[in-house]
Every structure is written in structure tokens, then in C-alpha cells.
mmCIF file of C-alpha atoms in Angstrom:
data_model
loop_
_atom_site.group_PDB
_atom_site.id
_atom_site.type_symbol
_atom_site.label_atom_id
_atom_site.label_comp_id
_atom_site.label_asym_id
_atom_site.label_seq_id
_atom_site.Cartn_x
_atom_site.Cartn_y
_atom_site.Cartn_z
ATOM 1 C CA MET A 1 102.510 86.543 107.795
ATOM 2 C CA GLU A 2 101.593 89.101 110.460
ATOM 3 C CA PHE A 3 98.883 90.442 108.158
ATOM 4 C CA MET A 4 97.115 87.072 108.295
ATOM 5 C CA ARG A 5 97.649 86.691 112.032
ATOM 6 C CA GLN A 6 96.127 90.111 112.671
ATOM 7 C CA LEU A 7 93.086 89.261 110.575
ATOM 8 C CA LYS A 8 92.572 86.138 112.676
ATOM 9 C CA ARG A 9 93.070 88.045 115.947
ATOM 10 C CA ASP A 10 90.353 90.438 114.825
ATOM 11 C CA GLY A 11 87.988 87.565 114.071
ATOM 12 C CA HIS A 12 87.933 87.684 110.267
ATOM 13 C CA TYR A 13 87.446 84.663 108.018
ATOM 14 C CA THR A 14 90.638 84.514 105.975
ATOM 15 C CA VAL A 15 91.354 82.661 102.727
ATOM 16 C CA LEU A 16 94.856 82.618 101.206
ATOM 17 C CA ILE A 17 95.475 81.946 97.518
ATOM 18 C CA THR A 18 99.127 81.531 96.586
ATOM 19 C CA SER A 19 101.417 79.694 94.176
ATOM 20 C CA LYS A 20 101.641 75.896 94.164
ATOM 21 C CA SER A 21 105.435 76.236 94.190
ATOM 22 C CA LEU A 22 105.137 77.938 97.607
ATOM 23 C CA GLU A 23 103.053 75.171 99.163
ATOM 24 C CA ASN A 24 105.790 74.153 101.598
ATOM 25 C CA GLU A 25 106.532 77.658 102.882
ATOM 26 C CA GLU A 26 105.878 78.357 106.558
ATOM 27 C CA TRP A 27 102.425 79.880 106.178
ATOM 28 C CA PRO A 28 100.602 80.775 109.431
ATOM 29 C CA ARG A 29 98.085 78.010 108.859
ATOM 30 C CA GLU A 30 96.676 78.424 112.352
ATOM 31 C CA SER A 31 95.481 81.883 111.229
ATOM 32 C CA LEU A 32 94.005 80.726 107.918
ATOM 33 C CA ASP A 33 90.533 79.287 107.486
ATOM 34 C CA GLU A 34 91.290 78.064 103.981
ATOM 35 C CA ILE A 35 94.349 77.968 101.734
ATOM 36 C CA TYR A 36 94.508 77.236 98.006
ATOM 37 C CA PHE A 37 97.505 76.805 95.710
ATOM 38 C CA MET A 38 97.418 77.943 92.096
ATOM 39 C CA PRO A 39 99.506 76.071 89.505
ATOM 40 C CA ASP A 40 102.237 78.475 88.460
ATOM 41 C CA LYS A 41 105.137 78.851 86.084
ATOM 42 C CA GLU A 42 107.814 80.997 87.722
ATOM 43 C CA LYS A 43 105.053 82.418 89.984
ATOM 44 C CA GLU A 44 102.887 83.423 86.999
ATOM 45 C CA TRP A 45 99.241 82.305 87.089
ATOM 46 C CA HIS A 46 96.723 81.729 84.313
ATOM 47 C CA MET A 47 94.248 84.478 85.221
ATOM 48 C CA PRO A 48 91.130 82.956 83.610
ATOM 49 C CA ASP A 49 91.634 79.956 85.911
ATOM 50 C CA VAL A 50 92.141 82.262 88.908
ATOM 51 C CA ILE A 51 88.874 84.065 88.160
ATOM 52 C CA LYS A 52 87.000 80.775 87.814
ATOM 53 C CA GLY A 53 88.509 79.500 91.063
ATOM 54 C CA VAL A 54 87.596 82.620 93.022
ATOM 55 C CA ALA A 55 84.115 82.605 91.451
ATOM 56 C CA PHE A 56 83.649 79.029 92.674
ATOM 57 C CA LEU A 57 84.627 80.068 96.207
ATOM 58 C CA PHE A 58 82.276 83.051 95.999
ATOM 59 C CA ARG A 59 79.275 80.735 95.589
ATOM 60 C CA ASN A 60 79.298 79.900 99.286
ATOM 61 C CA ARG A 61 81.423 82.696 100.744
ATOM 62 C CA ASN A 62 80.612 86.393 100.602
ATOM 63 C CA PHE A 63 84.056 87.990 100.405
ATOM 64 C CA ASP A 64 84.367 91.636 101.482
ATOM 65 C CA LYS A 65 87.948 92.402 100.416
ATOM 66 C CA ILE A 66 90.699 91.042 98.201
ATOM 67 C CA VAL A 67 94.213 92.171 99.134
ATOM 68 C CA ALA A 68 97.508 91.855 97.230
ATOM 69 C CA LEU A 69 100.306 90.962 99.645
ATOM 70 C CA ASP A 70 103.153 91.341 97.139
ATOM 71 C CA ASP A 71 104.119 93.534 94.188
ATOM 72 C CA PHE A 72 103.581 90.625 91.809
ATOM 73 C CA ASP A 73 100.008 90.178 93.052
ATOM 74 C CA VAL A 74 98.915 93.778 92.459
ATOM 75 C CA GLU A 75 97.773 93.216 88.861
ATOM 76 C CA LYS A 76 96.087 89.917 89.735
ATOM 77 C CA VAL A 77 94.108 91.441 92.578
ATOM 78 C CA ALA A 78 93.226 94.576 90.599
ATOM 79 C CA HIS A 79 91.832 92.332 87.857
ATOM 80 C CA LEU A 80 89.853 90.292 90.396
ATOM 81 C CA ARG A 81 88.434 93.459 91.953
ATOM 82 C CA GLU A 82 87.310 94.648 88.531
ATOM 83 C CA HIS A 83 85.682 91.321 87.706
ATOM 84 C CA PHE A 84 83.876 90.941 91.027
ATOM 85 C CA ARG A 85 83.292 94.708 91.496
ATOM 86 C CA MET A 86 85.125 94.732 94.818
ATOM 87 C CA PRO A 87 86.428 97.829 96.649
ATOM 88 C CA GLY A 88 90.044 98.884 96.207
ATOM 89 C CA MET A 89 92.291 99.829 93.306
ATOM 90 C CA GLY A 90 91.223 98.496 89.938
ATOM 91 C CA ASP A 91 93.336 97.942 86.841
ATOM 92 C CA SER A 92 93.958 101.589 85.911
ATOM 93 C CA ALA A 93 94.647 102.893 89.428
ATOM 94 C CA ALA A 94 96.912 99.951 90.251
ATOM 95 C CA ARG A 95 99.104 100.778 87.252
ATOM 96 C CA PHE A 96 100.406 103.891 89.014
ATOM 97 C CA PHE A 97 101.755 101.729 91.848
ATOM 98 C CA ARG A 98 103.035 98.830 89.772
ATOM 99 C CA ASP A 99 104.030 99.958 86.279
ATOM 100 C CA LYS A 100 107.270 101.946 86.429
ATOM 101 C CA LEU A 101 106.361 103.791 83.235
ATOM 102 C CA ALA A 102 102.820 104.683 84.319
ATOM 103 C CA MET A 103 103.988 106.055 87.670
ATOM 104 C CA ARG A 104 106.691 108.142 85.988
ATOM 105 C CA MET A 105 104.322 109.596 83.427
ATOM 106 C CA ARG A 106 101.783 110.518 86.115
ATOM 107 C CA ALA A 107 104.537 111.976 88.324
ATOM 108 C CA LYS A 108 105.892 114.055 85.436
ATOM 109 C CA ALA A 109 102.420 115.325 84.563
ATOM 110 C CA GLY A 110 101.971 116.288 88.220
ATOM 111 C CA GLY A 111 105.156 118.343 88.269
ATOM 112 C CA LEU A 112 107.160 116.000 90.483
ATOM 113 C CA PRO A 113 110.955 115.998 90.036
ATOM 114 C CA ILE A 114 112.089 112.743 88.417
ATOM 115 C CA PRO A 115 115.107 111.586 86.373
ATOM 116 C CA GLU A 116 114.606 111.929 82.623
ATOM 117 C CA PHE A 117 113.188 108.793 80.998
ATOM 118 C CA THR A 118 111.680 107.410 77.824
ATOM 119 C CA PRO A 119 109.469 104.406 77.061
ATOM 120 C CA LEU A 120 110.882 101.957 74.545
ATOM 121 C CA PHE A 121 108.092 102.277 72.004
ATOM 122 C CA ASN A 122 109.504 104.298 69.129
ATOM 123 C CA TYR A 123 113.029 104.424 67.696
ATOM 124 C CA VAL A 124 112.827 108.141 66.884
ATOM 125 C CA ALA A 125 111.763 108.968 70.450
ATOM 126 C CA VAL A 126 114.617 106.872 71.844
ATOM 127 C CA THR A 127 117.068 108.629 69.511
ATOM 128 C CA GLU A 128 115.813 112.032 70.656
ATOM 129 C CA PHE A 129 116.236 110.925 74.266
ATOM 130 C CA THR A 130 119.835 109.783 73.786
ATOM 131 C CA ASP A 131 120.667 112.984 71.883
ATOM 132 C CA ARG A 132 119.277 115.055 74.743
ATOM 133 C CA VAL A 133 120.362 112.990 77.756
ATOM 134 C CA GLU A 134 123.950 111.880 78.289
ATOM 135 C CA ALA A 135 124.889 108.352 79.361
ATOM 136 C CA PRO A 136 124.957 106.414 81.613
ATOM 137 C CA TYR A 137 121.417 105.098 81.393
ATOM 138 C CA ILE A 138 119.511 102.469 83.308
ATOM 139 C CA LEU A 139 117.200 99.917 81.689
ATOM 140 C CA LYS A 140 114.176 99.004 83.824
ATOM 141 C CA PRO A 141 111.479 96.374 83.288
ATOM 142 C CA ARG A 142 108.153 98.122 83.726
ATOM 143 C CA MET A 143 106.477 95.402 85.777
ATOM 144 C CA GLN A 144 109.254 93.878 87.873
ATOM 145 C CA ALA A 145 109.886 94.644 91.555
ATOM 146 C CA GLY A 146 112.955 96.125 93.180
ATOM 147 C CA ALA A 147 116.161 95.868 91.161
ATOM 148 C CA ILE A 148 115.164 92.703 89.276
ATOM 149 C CA GLY A 149 116.073 92.890 85.598
ATOM 150 C CA MET A 150 117.685 96.338 85.736
ATOM 151 C CA LYS A 151 120.877 97.061 83.789
ATOM 152 C CA ILE A 152 123.197 100.064 83.744
ATOM 153 C CA LEU A 153 124.184 101.056 80.204
ATOM 154 C CA GLU A 154 127.369 103.105 80.041
ATOM 155 C CA THR A 155 127.074 104.352 76.447
ATOM 156 C CA LYS A 156 124.514 105.232 73.800
ATOM 157 C CA GLU A 157 125.806 102.327 71.703
ATOM 158 C CA LYS A 158 125.251 99.865 74.530
ATOM 159 C CA LEU A 159 121.719 101.153 74.976
ATOM 160 C CA TRP A 160 120.900 100.513 71.317
ATOM 161 C CA GLU A 161 122.488 97.075 71.477
ATOM 162 C CA VAL A 162 120.181 96.157 74.345
ATOM 163 C CA VAL A 163 117.131 97.771 72.727
ATOM 164 C CA HIS A 164 117.587 95.699 69.564
ATOM 165 C CA SER A 165 118.180 92.537 71.600
ATOM 166 C CA LEU A 166 114.803 92.967 73.315
ATOM 167 C CA GLY A 167 112.895 92.524 70.074
ATOM 168 C CA ASP A 168 109.161 92.212 70.691
ATOM 169 C CA GLU A 169 109.731 92.628 74.449
ATOM 170 C CA MET A 170 110.948 96.207 73.949
ATOM 171 C CA SER A 171 107.699 97.911 74.987
ATOM 172 C CA TYR A 172 107.836 96.230 78.399
ATOM 173 C CA TYR A 173 110.891 98.324 79.360
ATOM 174 C CA LEU A 174 111.863 101.940 79.864
ATOM 175 C CA VAL A 175 115.214 103.710 79.877
ATOM 176 C CA GLU A 176 116.098 106.362 82.431
ATOM 177 C CA LYS A 177 119.012 108.679 83.087
ATOM 178 C CA PHE A 178 121.187 106.940 85.682
ATOM 179 C CA VAL A 179 121.868 109.358 88.531
ATOM 180 C CA PRO A 180 124.480 108.094 91.033
ATOM 181 C CA SER A 181 123.082 109.196 94.375
ATOM 182 C CA ASP A 182 121.916 108.161 97.806
ATOM 183 C CA ILE A 183 118.555 106.399 97.928
ATOM 184 C CA PHE A 184 115.916 106.807 100.616
ATOM 185 C CA HIS A 185 112.506 105.346 101.347
ATOM 186 C CA VAL A 186 109.382 106.520 103.137
ATOM 187 C CA ASP A 187 106.952 103.943 104.506
ATOM 188 C CA THR A 188 103.417 105.191 104.909
ATOM 189 C CA ILE A 189 99.902 104.458 106.141
ATOM 190 C CA MET A 190 97.136 106.386 104.343
ATOM 191 C CA ASP A 191 93.474 106.624 105.318
ATOM 192 C CA GLN A 192 90.709 108.785 103.878
ATOM 193 C CA GLY A 193 93.224 110.674 101.768
ATOM 194 C CA GLU A 194 95.452 111.649 104.694
ATOM 195 C CA ILE A 195 98.842 110.372 105.814
ATOM 196 C CA LYS A 196 98.418 108.841 109.257
ATOM 197 C CA PHE A 197 101.952 107.482 109.633
ATOM 198 C CA ALA A 198 105.204 107.970 107.732
ATOM 199 C CA VAL A 199 108.812 107.078 108.523
ATOM 200 C CA ALA A 200 111.769 108.196 106.408
ATOM 201 C CA SER A 201 114.822 105.952 106.148
ATOM 202 C CA GLY A 202 118.005 105.787 104.091
ATOM 203 C CA TYR A 203 119.689 102.830 102.416
ATOM 204 C CA GLY A 204 123.374 102.366 103.154
ATOM 205 C CA LEU A 205 123.973 101.446 99.506
ATOM 206 C CA PRO A 206 121.541 101.621 96.578
ATOM 207 C CA PRO A 207 119.485 98.398 96.417
ATOM 208 C CA MET A 208 120.590 97.874 92.813
ATOM 209 C CA GLU A 209 124.250 97.933 93.846
ATOM 210 C CA VAL A 210 123.472 95.454 96.613
ATOM 211 C CA ALA A 211 121.490 93.160 94.311
ATOM 212 C CA HIS A 212 123.772 93.214 91.277
ATOM 213 C CA GLY A 213 127.139 93.932 92.864
ATOM 214 C CA GLY A 214 126.735 91.712 95.892
ATOM 215 C CA ARG A 215 126.915 93.744 99.088
ATOM 216 C CA VAL A 216 125.419 93.724 102.570
ATOM 217 C CA PHE A 217 122.013 95.401 102.463
ATOM 218 C CA THR A 218 121.372 98.077 105.091
ATOM 219 C CA SER A 219 118.801 100.716 105.892
ATOM 220 C CA ARG A 220 118.297 102.985 108.886
ATOM 221 C CA THR A 221 115.684 105.446 110.089
ATOM 222 C CA LEU A 222 116.630 109.107 109.729
ATOM 223 C CA LYS A 223 116.980 111.606 112.543
ATOM 224 C CA ARG A 224 113.548 113.055 113.286
ATOM 225 C CA GLY A 225 113.205 116.700 112.437
ATOM 226 C CA SER A 226 116.339 116.787 110.297
ATOM 227 C CA LYS A 227 116.230 118.750 107.054
ATOM 228 C CA THR A 228 116.420 115.571 104.962
ATOM 229 C CA GLU A 229 113.764 113.768 106.979
ATOM 230 C CA LYS A 230 111.280 116.625 106.703
ATOM 231 C CA ALA A 231 111.940 117.140 102.985
ATOM 232 C CA LEU A 232 111.414 113.442 102.231
ATOM 233 C CA ARG A 233 108.149 113.316 104.153
ATOM 234 C CA GLU A 234 106.886 116.380 102.290
ATOM 235 C CA MET A 235 107.862 114.932 98.906
ATOM 236 C CA ASN A 236 106.284 111.605 99.841
ATOM 237 C CA GLU A 237 102.964 113.327 100.492
ATOM 238 C CA ARG A 238 103.147 115.035 97.092
ATOM 239 C CA VAL A 239 103.856 111.711 95.382
ATOM 240 C CA LEU A 240 101.016 109.783 97.011
ATOM 241 C CA THR A 241 98.562 112.610 96.392
ATOM 242 C CA THR A 242 99.614 112.897 92.741
ATOM 243 C CA LEU A 243 99.432 109.151 92.122
ATOM 244 C CA GLY A 244 96.091 108.836 93.866
ATOM 245 C CA LEU A 245 96.620 106.655 96.926
ATOM 246 C CA SER A 246 93.883 107.515 99.422
ATOM 247 C CA HIS A 247 93.739 104.348 101.512
ATOM 248 C CA GLY A 248 96.375 101.721 102.222
ATOM 249 C CA VAL A 249 100.089 101.381 102.790
ATOM 250 C CA SER A 250 102.985 102.457 100.620
ATOM 251 C CA HIS A 251 106.733 101.992 100.255
ATOM 252 C CA THR A 252 108.127 104.880 98.200
ATOM 253 C CA GLU A 253 111.728 105.477 97.135
ATOM 254 C CA PHE A 254 113.569 108.708 96.393
ATOM 255 C CA ILE A 255 117.046 109.705 95.284
ATOM 256 C CA ILE A 256 118.897 112.732 96.612
ATOM 257 C CA ALA A 257 121.512 114.055 94.201
ATOM 258 C CA LYS A 258 124.791 115.635 95.275
ATOM 259 C CA ASP A 259 123.238 119.102 94.990
ATOM 260 C CA GLY A 260 120.517 118.097 97.465
ATOM 261 C CA THR A 261 117.729 117.790 94.898
ATOM 262 C CA ILE A 262 115.144 115.135 95.781
ATOM 263 C CA ASN A 263 113.831 113.067 92.867
ATOM 264 C CA PHE A 264 110.984 110.586 92.964
ATOM 265 C CA LEU A 265 112.199 107.102 92.022
ATOM 266 C CA GLU A 266 109.271 104.697 92.422
ATOM 267 C CA THR A 267 106.428 103.713 94.706
ATOM 268 C CA SER A 268 104.180 100.785 95.573
ATOM 269 C CA ALA A 269 100.901 100.066 97.318
ATOM 270 C CA ARG A 270 102.330 97.519 99.750
ATOM 271 C CA VAL A 271 104.656 97.250 102.714
ATOM 272 C CA GLY A 272 108.386 97.270 102.000
ATOM 273 C CA GLY A 273 110.224 93.987 101.575
ATOM 274 C CA ALA A 274 113.668 92.874 102.770
ATOM 275 C CA ASN A 275 112.613 93.088 106.451
ATOM 276 C CA ILE A 276 111.793 96.785 106.318
ATOM 277 C CA VAL A 277 108.690 95.967 108.389
ATOM 278 C CA GLU A 278 110.989 94.880 111.234
ATOM 279 C CA LEU A 279 113.082 98.035 110.780
ATOM 280 C CA ILE A 280 110.015 100.256 111.192
ATOM 281 C CA GLU A 281 108.684 98.220 114.113
ATOM 282 C CA ALA A 282 112.016 98.458 115.954
ATOM 283 C CA GLY A 283 111.965 102.244 115.750
ATOM 284 C CA THR A 284 108.276 102.952 116.291
ATOM 285 C CA GLY A 285 106.644 99.882 117.835
ATOM 286 C CA LEU A 286 104.253 99.716 114.871
ATOM 287 C CA ASN A 287 104.032 96.598 112.704
ATOM 288 C CA LEU A 288 103.023 97.661 109.201
ATOM 289 C CA TRP A 289 101.599 94.252 108.310
ATOM 290 C CA ALA A 290 99.319 94.225 111.356
ATOM 291 C CA GLU A 291 98.217 97.834 110.869
ATOM 292 C CA TRP A 292 97.532 97.210 107.188
ATOM 293 C CA ALA A 293 95.245 94.322 108.153
ATOM 294 C CA LYS A 294 93.379 96.602 110.571
ATOM 295 C CA LEU A 295 93.113 99.292 107.901
ATOM 296 C CA GLU A 296 91.713 96.925 105.280
ATOM 297 C CA THR A 297 88.974 95.665 107.594
ATOM 298 C CA LEU A 298 87.613 99.008 108.799
ATOM 299 C CA ASP A 299 83.917 99.586 108.280
ATOM 300 C CA GLU A 300 83.010 102.161 105.639
ATOM 301 C CA ASN A 301 83.785 105.687 106.907
ATOM 302 C CA GLU A 302 85.324 104.280 110.113
ATOM 303 C CA PRO A 303 88.562 106.218 110.736
ATOM 304 C CA TYR A 304 91.858 104.441 111.284
ATOM 305 C CA LYS A 305 93.297 104.905 114.777
ATOM 306 C CA LEU A 306 97.071 104.997 115.008
ATOM 307 C CA PRO A 307 98.460 103.081 118.021
ATOM 308 C CA LYS A 308 100.760 104.749 120.510
ATOM 309 C CA LEU A 309 104.248 104.977 119.039
ATOM 310 C CA LYS A 310 107.723 104.914 120.514
ATOM 311 C CA LYS A 311 110.388 107.297 119.240
ATOM 312 C CA ASP A 312 113.496 105.170 118.903
ATOM 313 C CA TYR A 313 115.914 104.828 115.991
ATOM 314 C CA SER A 314 116.593 101.594 114.165
ATOM 315 C CA ALA A 315 118.826 99.991 111.559
ATOM 316 C CA LEU A 316 118.560 96.874 109.419
ATOM 317 C CA MET A 317 121.206 94.710 107.805
ATOM 318 C CA ASN A 318 120.960 91.454 105.903
ATOM 319 C CA SER A 319 123.042 89.398 103.527
ATOM 320 C CA LEU A 320 123.305 86.089 101.792
ATOM 321 C CA ALA A 321 125.332 83.756 104.008
ATOM 322 C CA LYS A 322 127.822 81.021 103.190
ATOM 323 C CA GLN A 323 126.417 78.925 106.055
ATOM 324 C CA GLU A 324 123.017 77.233 105.838
ATOM 325 C CA HIS A 325 122.239 78.280 109.407
ATOM 326 C CA PRO A 326 124.485 81.244 110.279
ATOM 327 C CA ASP A 327 125.241 81.680 113.972
ATOM 328 C CA LEU A 328 124.345 85.203 115.097
ATOM 329 C CA SER A 329 124.859 84.563 118.801
ATOM 330 C CA ALA A 330 127.982 86.754 118.912
ATOM 331 C CA TYR A 331 125.852 89.735 117.875
ATOM 332 C CA ASN A 332 124.519 90.198 121.363
ATOM 333 C CA ASP A 333 124.512 93.897 122.205
ATOM 334 C CA PRO A 334 121.344 94.966 124.033
ATOM 335 C CA GLU A 335 120.366 97.070 121.007
ATOM 336 C CA VAL A 336 119.795 93.919 118.903
ATOM 337 C CA TYR A 337 116.013 93.914 118.449
ATOM 338 C CA TRP A 338 115.448 91.054 115.997
ATOM 339 C CA LYS A 339 117.379 88.337 114.149
ATOM 340 C CA LEU A 340 116.537 86.755 110.810
ATOM 341 C CA ASN A 341 115.912 83.004 110.762
ATOM 342 C CA LYS A 342 116.242 81.942 107.125
ATOM 343 C CA PRO A 343 118.542 79.366 105.505
ATOM 344 C CA TYR A 344 121.642 80.873 103.892
ATOM 345 C CA HIS A 345 120.757 84.376 105.082
ATOM 346 C CA ALA A 346 122.084 86.505 107.940
ATOM 347 C CA GLY A 347 120.180 89.521 109.155
ATOM 348 C CA LEU A 348 119.297 91.580 112.186
ATOM 349 C CA VAL A 349 117.669 94.812 113.307
ATOM 350 C CA LEU A 350 118.998 97.280 115.875
ATOM 351 C CA SER A 351 116.934 99.606 118.058
ATOM 352 C CA SER A 352 117.952 102.424 120.408
ATOM 353 C CA SER A 353 116.824 105.839 121.588
ATOM 354 C CA ASP A 354 120.380 107.012 120.796
ATOM 355 C CA PHE A 355 120.850 107.841 117.085
ATOM 356 C CA ASP A 356 124.646 107.874 117.385
ATOM 357 C CA ARG A 357 124.697 104.462 119.052
ATOM 358 C CA ILE A 358 122.843 103.018 116.066
ATOM 359 C CA THR A 359 125.444 104.597 113.771
ATOM 360 C CA GLU A 360 128.287 103.057 115.767
ATOM 361 C CA LEU A 361 126.809 99.565 115.899
ATOM 362 C CA LEU A 362 125.731 99.588 112.262
ATOM 363 C CA THR A 363 129.286 100.349 111.144
ATOM 364 C CA GLN A 364 130.759 97.642 113.379
ATOM 365 C CA TYR A 365 128.226 94.972 112.510
ATOM 366 C CA VAL A 366 128.388 95.479 108.746
ATOM 367 C CA ASP A 367 132.169 94.995 108.843
ATOM 368 C CA ARG A 368 131.674 91.810 110.841
ATOM 369 C CA PHE A 369 128.967 90.529 108.473
ATOM 370 C CA TYR A 370 131.428 90.649 105.573
ATOM 371 C CA LYS A 371 133.909 88.571 107.567
ATOM 372 C CA ASP A 372 131.466 86.163 109.217
ATOM 373 C CA PHE A 373 128.748 85.466 106.665
ATOM 374 C CA PHE A 374 128.868 87.347 103.376
ATOM 375 C CA ILE A 375 128.677 85.573 100.040
ATOM 376 C CA THR A 376 127.333 86.711 96.687
ATOM 377 C CA VAL A 377 125.629 84.950 93.780
ATOM 378 C CA PRO A 378 124.460 86.376 90.427
ATOM 379 C CA MET A 379 121.028 87.951 90.550
ATOM 380 C CA LYS A 380 118.245 86.268 88.578
ATOM 381 C CA ASP A 381 116.224 88.165 85.971
ATOM 382 C CA LYS A 382 112.995 86.950 87.546
ATOM 383 C CA PRO A 383 111.926 86.546 91.191
ATOM 384 C CA SER A 384 112.475 83.199 92.885
ATOM 385 C CA TYR A 385 109.873 83.662 95.610
#
């Protein structure tokens, strides 16, 4: 939403195209000059119709940029850019930030440390993988976002059972060695091939465990200058350089094994979801949506100027809630920076210059969330937004 508001503040003519099923969402209509809704089936669009619709709009509007605001829009927008010869990532480049197999193959070719994996193309190759790599494994859809559709497979036999059940859908998945470990993320702004802004944070629990096991989701910014923080920022730069992001924003995830080894997990050419934008803003004063809008509308060769930043620490927590409108009024410490306003969800962000104070409050508040709000429901295999 802030992306669209920033475009309007900067005086740009803004057109939103989104799914018909999202027509009643709270879009910032005051910041939009036009809005169109595409008929969709589970958020999937018929791309020939999208191209014809955009071509019709182009007749009387000279668009300068097309931007994907969500992981599931990356392929659509890449295809539109190719068709209309617009600037930005096209089909091939976008694959490295959307297709979990493509990004792994490029990372491996670039010498980046990653868990062992195999595409599900060929039975012999899968057999060689399972002979070489011990279970457990993790099945991942190549084109889904986050933890959607992932499954942990405890044995070789279970892996083959799932592989055979996929049938003709098999090639749309990959299998990877499951490495129990802590998961971290680095959120980045890139311009002219250089990192202009990067913040390293750590999840309290792996997002897959939160999504499939039903837990309170948390993340917090790391201590600046710490060994882990510096190592993650360095690895993040290697990843984005290897995968070819020269301009834009990125949310990139890493795992750190018990021996301290950092492995690349996955990346994206978008801002992080699950209120990570608010987490970063609470710690730095920078809103990634707004800065992304500024970045996308720079004139050719005009450098991006980073705003003045604050150097606080922040933490995020959110959960499904058993109440339609959970009451967060009792969470009233002065460090509370932001509260989520969404039916059947509870969430907030903390901000403080004191790293240890964030640790203390995060521990207390998560315990209270489980008592006050927490509920879990089975995760869907496809996104509902």
C-alpha cells in the first residue's frame, strides 16, 4: 500500500491491476488514478487476456514502468515487460528470483554454499541423490512463495511415495536435504549494482515450522557489528551479485547450521511479507515500500539517495487469533512501535535502542500471545491472498 502512496506523493500517474477476488480489499484508492480487476481462479490470471488488457490501456497511456508487488506477480510482470519491451527483469532474469530450482542451480554454479538438492525430472537422478544424501528431505514447489506446499519427508521410501503421487506435476518440484537450523533474512535495496541498504534479521522459529506446525511467528534485527550480522551481509552480497540483481529490493533467506556454516536458502526481488517492512522501519526509520517506489521512478542514471537512518533494534511477532478483533491494548510498553489491524490476526512490532530490552519484551510478549490470542489452522497448499 505504501508503495502506491509514495508514487502518488511523488506525482506519478499510477494504475493498479489486481485480482477480481481482491476487489473489496482496502486498496489506497486515493493514491490510485485507475484500478482494474482481472478475473482469476485462485489468483491465477489468463495471461493472453492480461496482455490484451494492458495493450488496450497503452493506446492512450504511455507507461514507463511495470512493477510486480508480490511473488506471484513476478512471472506476470516479467512476461509483460518482454511483450512491451519495458525496462526491468524479463522472463529469464526473473526466474532466478522466483523459481526455487533456477536460483539454486545458479547459486551452485556460482560457488555459493547451499543444501544438496535435485530437480524431479529423472528417476535415475533422484535415485542417485537419495543414495548420496541421507534423509530427511524437504519437497518444495518451484514456483510457490514462502512455505506454501512444502513437505518434510523422513525417509527415502516416503520421498518416492510422494514423487510417484505427483505424476505429471513432478517437474514442478524439487527435493532438498532438510537441514534443521536457524533461519535468517537480509532485506536489501540495490541500485546500479551496489547495495545501498541491508538489514540482517533472524526468525525465532523457521517459517515452515510456524506455517505447518502452528506457532507464533517472530523475527528480530541482529546486533550490528556482530559476527553473524557481518557474515550474513557479506553472503547476501555474494548471492545478489551471483543471481544478477542490480536494481531493486530483495528479501533473501539463509540457514546457519550448528557448525556455523551459512547456506543460501532462497531469495526474491520484492520486499519481505508478514510485516517485515514494519520490522525494518521500526529499527531504521526506512519504509522499504516507499523507498522501492522512489527507486523505481528514478530517471535513467540518477543515483538513489538513502534517507537518514536511525540505529535502533526491532522485533516482530504475529499470529492467527481466536478473536475476530483481538484486543492488544494490554501490550502497552513504550517500545511498542506498531500494532496489526487485521481480522483474526494479532501482531505488533517493538522498537528500542536497547538490544537487550527487545530480547526481554519479545520473550514476554510471545508467551502472552500464546495465552491471549493463539490459534492454529491447517495450512493451504495454495495462497489465499
